GROMACS .gro file of C-alpha atoms in nm:
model
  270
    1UNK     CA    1   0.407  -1.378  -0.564
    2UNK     CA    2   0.553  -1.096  -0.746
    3UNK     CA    3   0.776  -0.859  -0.562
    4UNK     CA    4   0.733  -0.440  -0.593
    5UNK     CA    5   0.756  -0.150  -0.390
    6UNK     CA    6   0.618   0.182  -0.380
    7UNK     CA    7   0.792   0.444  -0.592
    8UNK     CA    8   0.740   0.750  -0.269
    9UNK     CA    9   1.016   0.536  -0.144
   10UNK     CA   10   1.224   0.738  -0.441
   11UNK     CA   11   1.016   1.080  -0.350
   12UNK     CA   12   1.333   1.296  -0.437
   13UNK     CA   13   1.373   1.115  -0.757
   14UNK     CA   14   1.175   1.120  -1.051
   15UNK     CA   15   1.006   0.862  -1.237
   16UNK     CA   16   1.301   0.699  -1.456
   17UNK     CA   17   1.534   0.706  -1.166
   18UNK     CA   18   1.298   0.601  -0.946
   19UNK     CA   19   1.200   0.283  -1.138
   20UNK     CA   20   1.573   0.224  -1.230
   21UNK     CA   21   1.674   0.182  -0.843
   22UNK     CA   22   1.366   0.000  -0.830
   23UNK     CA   23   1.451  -0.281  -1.096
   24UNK     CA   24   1.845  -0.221  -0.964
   25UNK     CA   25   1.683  -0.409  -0.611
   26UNK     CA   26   1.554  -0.694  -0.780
   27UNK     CA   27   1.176  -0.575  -0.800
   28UNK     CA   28   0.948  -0.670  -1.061
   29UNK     CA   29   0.719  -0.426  -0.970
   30UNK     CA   30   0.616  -0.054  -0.914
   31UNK     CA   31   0.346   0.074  -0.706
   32UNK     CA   32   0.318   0.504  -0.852
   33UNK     CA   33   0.262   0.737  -0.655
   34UNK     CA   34  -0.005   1.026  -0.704
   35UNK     CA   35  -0.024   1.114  -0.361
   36UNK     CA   36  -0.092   1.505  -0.293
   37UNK     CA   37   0.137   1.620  -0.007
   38UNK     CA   38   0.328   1.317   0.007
   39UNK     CA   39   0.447   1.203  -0.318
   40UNK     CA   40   0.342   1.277  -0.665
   41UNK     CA   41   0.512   1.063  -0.947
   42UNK     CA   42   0.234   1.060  -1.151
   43UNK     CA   43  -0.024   1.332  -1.200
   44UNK     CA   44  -0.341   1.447  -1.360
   45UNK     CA   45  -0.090   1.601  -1.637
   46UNK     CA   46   0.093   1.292  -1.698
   47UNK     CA   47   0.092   1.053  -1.981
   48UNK     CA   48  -0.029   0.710  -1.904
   49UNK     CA   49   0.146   0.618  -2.249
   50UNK     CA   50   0.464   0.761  -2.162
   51UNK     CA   51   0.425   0.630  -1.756
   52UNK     CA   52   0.396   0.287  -1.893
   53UNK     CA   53   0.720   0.299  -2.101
   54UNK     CA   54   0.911   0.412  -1.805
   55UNK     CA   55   0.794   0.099  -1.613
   56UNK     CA   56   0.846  -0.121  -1.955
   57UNK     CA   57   1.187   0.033  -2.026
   58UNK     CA   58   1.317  -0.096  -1.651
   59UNK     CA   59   1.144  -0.432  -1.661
   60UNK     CA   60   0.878  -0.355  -1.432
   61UNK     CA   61   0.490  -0.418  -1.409
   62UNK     CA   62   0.274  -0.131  -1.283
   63UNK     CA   63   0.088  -0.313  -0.985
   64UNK     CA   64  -0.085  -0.018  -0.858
   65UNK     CA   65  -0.160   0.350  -0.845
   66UNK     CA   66  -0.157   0.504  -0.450
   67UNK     CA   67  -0.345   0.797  -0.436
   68UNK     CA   68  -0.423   0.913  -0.073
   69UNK     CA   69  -0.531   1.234   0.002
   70UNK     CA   70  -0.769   1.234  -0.308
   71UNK     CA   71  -1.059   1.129  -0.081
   72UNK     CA   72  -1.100   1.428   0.191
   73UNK     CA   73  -1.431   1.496   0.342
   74UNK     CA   74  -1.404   1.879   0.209
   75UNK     CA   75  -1.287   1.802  -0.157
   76UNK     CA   76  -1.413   1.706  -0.442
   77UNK     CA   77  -1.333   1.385  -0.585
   78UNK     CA   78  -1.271   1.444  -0.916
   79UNK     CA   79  -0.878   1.379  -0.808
   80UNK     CA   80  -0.978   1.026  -0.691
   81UNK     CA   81  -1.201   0.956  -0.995
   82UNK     CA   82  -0.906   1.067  -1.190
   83UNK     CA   83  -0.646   0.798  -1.024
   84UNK     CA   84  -0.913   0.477  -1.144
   85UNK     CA   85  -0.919   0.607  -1.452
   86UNK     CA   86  -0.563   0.623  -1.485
   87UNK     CA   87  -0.474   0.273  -1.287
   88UNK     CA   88  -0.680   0.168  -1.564
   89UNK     CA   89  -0.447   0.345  -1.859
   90UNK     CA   90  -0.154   0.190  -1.730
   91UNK     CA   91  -0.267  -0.141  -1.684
   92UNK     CA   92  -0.244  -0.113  -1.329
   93UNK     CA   93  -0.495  -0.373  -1.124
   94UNK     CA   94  -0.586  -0.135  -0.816
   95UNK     CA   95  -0.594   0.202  -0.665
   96UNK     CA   96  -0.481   0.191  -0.317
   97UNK     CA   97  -0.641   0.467  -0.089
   98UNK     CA   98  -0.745   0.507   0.284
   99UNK     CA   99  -1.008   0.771   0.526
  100UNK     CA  100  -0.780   0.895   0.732
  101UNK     CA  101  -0.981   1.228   0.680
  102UNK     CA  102  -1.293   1.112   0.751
  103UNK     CA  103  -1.245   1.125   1.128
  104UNK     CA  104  -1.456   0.790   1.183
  105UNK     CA  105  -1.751   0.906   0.988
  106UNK     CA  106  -1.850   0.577   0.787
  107UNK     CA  107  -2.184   0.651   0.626
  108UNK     CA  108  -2.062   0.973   0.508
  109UNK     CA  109  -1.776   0.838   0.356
  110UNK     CA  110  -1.934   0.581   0.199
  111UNK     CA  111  -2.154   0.766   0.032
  112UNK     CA  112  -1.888   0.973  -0.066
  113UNK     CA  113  -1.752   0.687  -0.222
  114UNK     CA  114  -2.031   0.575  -0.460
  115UNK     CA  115  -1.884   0.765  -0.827
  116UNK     CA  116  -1.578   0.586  -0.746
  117UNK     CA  117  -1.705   0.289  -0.707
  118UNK     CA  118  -1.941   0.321  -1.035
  119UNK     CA  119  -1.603   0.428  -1.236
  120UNK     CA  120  -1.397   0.139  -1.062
  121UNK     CA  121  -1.673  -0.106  -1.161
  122UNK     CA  122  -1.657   0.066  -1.533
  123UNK     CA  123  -1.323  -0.003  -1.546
  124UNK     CA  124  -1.186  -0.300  -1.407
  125UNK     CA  125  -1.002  -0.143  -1.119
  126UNK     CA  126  -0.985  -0.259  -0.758
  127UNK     CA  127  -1.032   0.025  -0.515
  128UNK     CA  128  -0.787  -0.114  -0.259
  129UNK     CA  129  -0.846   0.033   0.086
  130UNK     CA  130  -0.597   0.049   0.328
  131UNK     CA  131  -0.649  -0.055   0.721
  132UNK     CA  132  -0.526   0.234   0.915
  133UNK     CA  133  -0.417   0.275   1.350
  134UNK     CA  134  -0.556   0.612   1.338
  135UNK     CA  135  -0.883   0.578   1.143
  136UNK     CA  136  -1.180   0.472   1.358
  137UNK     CA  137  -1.356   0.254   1.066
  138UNK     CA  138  -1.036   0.075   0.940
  139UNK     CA  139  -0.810   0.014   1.262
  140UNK     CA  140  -0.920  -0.311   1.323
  141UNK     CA  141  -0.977  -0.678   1.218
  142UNK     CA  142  -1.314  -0.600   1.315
  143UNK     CA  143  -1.319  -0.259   1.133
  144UNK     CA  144  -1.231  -0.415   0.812
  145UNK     CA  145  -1.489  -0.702   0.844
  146UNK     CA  146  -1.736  -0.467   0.955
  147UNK     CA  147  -1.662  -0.271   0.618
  148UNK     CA  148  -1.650  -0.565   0.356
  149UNK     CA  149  -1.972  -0.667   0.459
  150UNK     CA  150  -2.144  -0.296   0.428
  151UNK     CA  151  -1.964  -0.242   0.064
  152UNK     CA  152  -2.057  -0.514  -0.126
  153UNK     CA  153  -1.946  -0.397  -0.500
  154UNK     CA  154  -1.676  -0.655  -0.643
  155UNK     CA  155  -1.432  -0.364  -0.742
  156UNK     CA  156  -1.424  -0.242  -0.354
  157UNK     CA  157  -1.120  -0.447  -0.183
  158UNK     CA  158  -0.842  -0.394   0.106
  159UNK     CA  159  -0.515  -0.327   0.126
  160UNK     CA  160  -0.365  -0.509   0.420
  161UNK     CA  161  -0.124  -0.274   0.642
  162UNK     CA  162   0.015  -0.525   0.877
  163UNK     CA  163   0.185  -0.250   1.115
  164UNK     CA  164  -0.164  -0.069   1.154
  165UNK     CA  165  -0.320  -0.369   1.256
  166UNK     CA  166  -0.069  -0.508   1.485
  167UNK     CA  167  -0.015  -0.188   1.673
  168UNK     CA  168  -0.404  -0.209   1.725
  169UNK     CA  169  -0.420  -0.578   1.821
  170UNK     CA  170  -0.536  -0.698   1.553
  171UNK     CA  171  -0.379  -1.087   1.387
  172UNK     CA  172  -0.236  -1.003   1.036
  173UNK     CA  173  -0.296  -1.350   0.914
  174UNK     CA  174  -0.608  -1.411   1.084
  175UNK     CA  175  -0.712  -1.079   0.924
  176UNK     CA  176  -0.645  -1.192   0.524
  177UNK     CA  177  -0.794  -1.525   0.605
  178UNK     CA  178  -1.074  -1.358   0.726
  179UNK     CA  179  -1.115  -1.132   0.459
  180UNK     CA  180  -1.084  -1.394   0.196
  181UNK     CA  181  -1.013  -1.277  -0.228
  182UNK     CA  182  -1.161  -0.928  -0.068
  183UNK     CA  183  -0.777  -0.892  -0.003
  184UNK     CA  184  -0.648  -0.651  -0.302
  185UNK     CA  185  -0.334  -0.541  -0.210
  186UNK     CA  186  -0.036  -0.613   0.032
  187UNK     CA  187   0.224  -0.408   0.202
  188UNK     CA  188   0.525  -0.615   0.291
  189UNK     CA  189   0.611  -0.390   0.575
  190UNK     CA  190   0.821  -0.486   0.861
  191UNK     CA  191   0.811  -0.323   1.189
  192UNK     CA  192   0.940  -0.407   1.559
  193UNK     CA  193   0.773  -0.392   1.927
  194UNK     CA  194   0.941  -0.057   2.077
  195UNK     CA  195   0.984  -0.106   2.470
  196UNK     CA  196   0.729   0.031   2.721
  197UNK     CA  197   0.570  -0.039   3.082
  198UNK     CA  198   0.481  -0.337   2.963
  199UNK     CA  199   0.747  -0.451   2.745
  200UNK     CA  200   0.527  -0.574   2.484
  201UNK     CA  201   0.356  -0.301   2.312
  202UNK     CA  202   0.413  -0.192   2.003
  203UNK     CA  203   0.496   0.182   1.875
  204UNK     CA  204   0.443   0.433   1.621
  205UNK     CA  205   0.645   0.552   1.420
  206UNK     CA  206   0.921   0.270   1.471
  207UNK     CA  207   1.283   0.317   1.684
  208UNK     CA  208   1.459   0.253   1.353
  209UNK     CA  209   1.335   0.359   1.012
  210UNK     CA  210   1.516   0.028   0.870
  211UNK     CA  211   1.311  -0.162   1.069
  212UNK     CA  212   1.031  -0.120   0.811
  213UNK     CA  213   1.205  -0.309   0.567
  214UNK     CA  214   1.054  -0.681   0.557
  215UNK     CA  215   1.376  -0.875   0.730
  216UNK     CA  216   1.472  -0.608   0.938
  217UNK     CA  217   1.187  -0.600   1.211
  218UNK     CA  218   0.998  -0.881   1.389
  219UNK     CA  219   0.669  -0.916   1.190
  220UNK     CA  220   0.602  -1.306   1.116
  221UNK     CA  221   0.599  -1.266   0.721
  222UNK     CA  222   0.599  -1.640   0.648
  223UNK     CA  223   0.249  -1.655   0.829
  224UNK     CA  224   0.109  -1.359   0.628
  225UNK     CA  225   0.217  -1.504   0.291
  226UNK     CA  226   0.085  -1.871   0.436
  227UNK     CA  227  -0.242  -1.661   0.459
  228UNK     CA  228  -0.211  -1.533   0.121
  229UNK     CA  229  -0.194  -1.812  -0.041
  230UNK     CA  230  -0.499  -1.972   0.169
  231UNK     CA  231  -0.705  -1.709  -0.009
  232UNK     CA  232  -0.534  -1.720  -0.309
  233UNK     CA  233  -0.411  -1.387  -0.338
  234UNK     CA  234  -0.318  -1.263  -0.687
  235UNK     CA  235  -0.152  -0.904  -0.600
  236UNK     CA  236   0.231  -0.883  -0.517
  237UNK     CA  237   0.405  -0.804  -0.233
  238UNK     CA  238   0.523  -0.466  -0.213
  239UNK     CA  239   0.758  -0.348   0.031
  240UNK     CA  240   0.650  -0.055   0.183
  241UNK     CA  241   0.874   0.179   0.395
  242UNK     CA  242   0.927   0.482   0.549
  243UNK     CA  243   1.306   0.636   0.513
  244UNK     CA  244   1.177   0.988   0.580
  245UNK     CA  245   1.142   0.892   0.953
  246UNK     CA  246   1.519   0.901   0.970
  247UNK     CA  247   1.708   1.217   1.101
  248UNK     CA  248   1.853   1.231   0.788
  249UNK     CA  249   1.745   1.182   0.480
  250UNK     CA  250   1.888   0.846   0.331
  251UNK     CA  251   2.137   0.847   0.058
  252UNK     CA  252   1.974   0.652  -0.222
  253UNK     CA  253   2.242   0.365  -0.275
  254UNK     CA  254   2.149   0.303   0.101
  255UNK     CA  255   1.781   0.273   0.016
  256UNK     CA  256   1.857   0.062  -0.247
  257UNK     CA  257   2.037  -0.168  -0.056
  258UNK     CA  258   1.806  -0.244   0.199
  259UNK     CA  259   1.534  -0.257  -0.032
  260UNK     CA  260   1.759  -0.532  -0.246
  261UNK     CA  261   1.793  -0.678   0.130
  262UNK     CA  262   1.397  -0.723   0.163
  263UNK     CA  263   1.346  -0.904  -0.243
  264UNK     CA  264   1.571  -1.168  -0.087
  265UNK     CA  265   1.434  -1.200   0.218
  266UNK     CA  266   1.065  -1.229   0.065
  267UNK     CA  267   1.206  -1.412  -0.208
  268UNK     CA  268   1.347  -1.669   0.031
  269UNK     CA  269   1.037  -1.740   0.210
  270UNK     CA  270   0.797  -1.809  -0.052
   0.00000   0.00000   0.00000
């Protein structure tokens, strides 16, 4: 399986530099951000011509467009609508997404959902929905199932999260297995059990910020990617992170070097 990572990981860079440190790692590919509030590497006013020969120029394939925040119960979704469209431009296979603002109200968001899936259809782009701890219809195994059976459209897919559905119980690999070629997208994202009354449970966000790099927590990769391949998964795996939990904000040879850290793990255990 292919091996990318989400450019917000590079939020204070832009695009070139981003996607040099990127290919610098050993990546193949980028996941681009258009992400309002968190990261924004790509936006209604860029060029999907010029975006792709940044990726082509460092060697990388454009595996995905994120775009969270684009589906809020009190805006439009003309920003949404606007991230297929452009995942389709690029050449990227899926748009990654999640609810979190829906506040466990399925129906609604469903419906909500409909243009998007009309447009994905249109276009050959997988809406890739992300599993989320804090979202009522998406924190669970069960969620997820619950979900894939109530949207039946072939462009609607998941993204699989595995520290959301850990910290909520939930087997990763049982979870992909489960869910079969509806499986769109993966995060390779590490994480490690933080120590309470019990001694077992795990937190949120993590003691470390490096523990989210694949390698660097305790999350049983090889029996994810076993899963993948079980349901012959086609996406890659991209490493996702989150340096901004640390005190300081990392220096960016020191992201690149863990991230470099994580291809060879991954790469090792395929």
């Amino acid at each position: 399986m292919k091996i990318s990572t989400s450019s917000d990981l590079y939020r204070h860079l832009d695009l070139p530099k981003a996607c040099a440190e990127i290919k610098k790692a050993g990546c193949e590919g980028v996941d681009l951000w258009a992400s309002p509030r968190m990261c924004e590497h790509v936006t209604p006013q860029s060029s999907a011509d010029e975006t792709r020969g940044i990726a082509s120029d460092n060697g990388l394939a454009i595996v995905a467009v994120t775009a969270y925040h684009t589906l809020s119960a009190t805006e439009p979704i003309d920003r949404f609508l606007w991230a297929i469209q452009f995942a389709s431009q690029v050449g990227a296979p899926c748009v990654v997404t999640n609810g979190v603002d829906w506040k466990g109200d399925r129906p609604s968001f469903l419906g909500h959902l409909k243009p998007a899936l009309k447009l994905a259809t249109e276009r050959s782009v997988k809406i890739a929905f992300e599993n989320h701890s804090s979202q009522s219809f998406s924190a669970t195994q069960a969620d997820l199932l619950a979900m894939a059976k109530e949207v039946s459209a072939p462009c609607f897919g998941f993204t699989i999260a595995p520290p959301h559905l850990v910290i909520r119980g939930s087997d990763v690999a049982e979870t992909i297995r489960r869910l079969g070629q509806r499986v769109s997208f993966f995060y390779a994202w590490d994480h490690v059990p933080g120590v309470d009354d019990d001694g077992q449970r795990f937190i949120w966000p993590p003691l470390h910020p490096q523990h989210h790099f694949p390698g660097r927590g305790r999350l049983d990769f090889a029996s994810y990617l076993a899963a993948l391949r079980t349901v012959d998964y086609q996406g890659p795996l991209n490493i996702r992170t989150y340096p901004g939990y640390c005190s300081q904000p990392w220096q960016t040879e020191r992201i690149t070097a863990e991230l470099k850290g994580s291809v060879e793990y991954l790469s090792g255990i395929q």
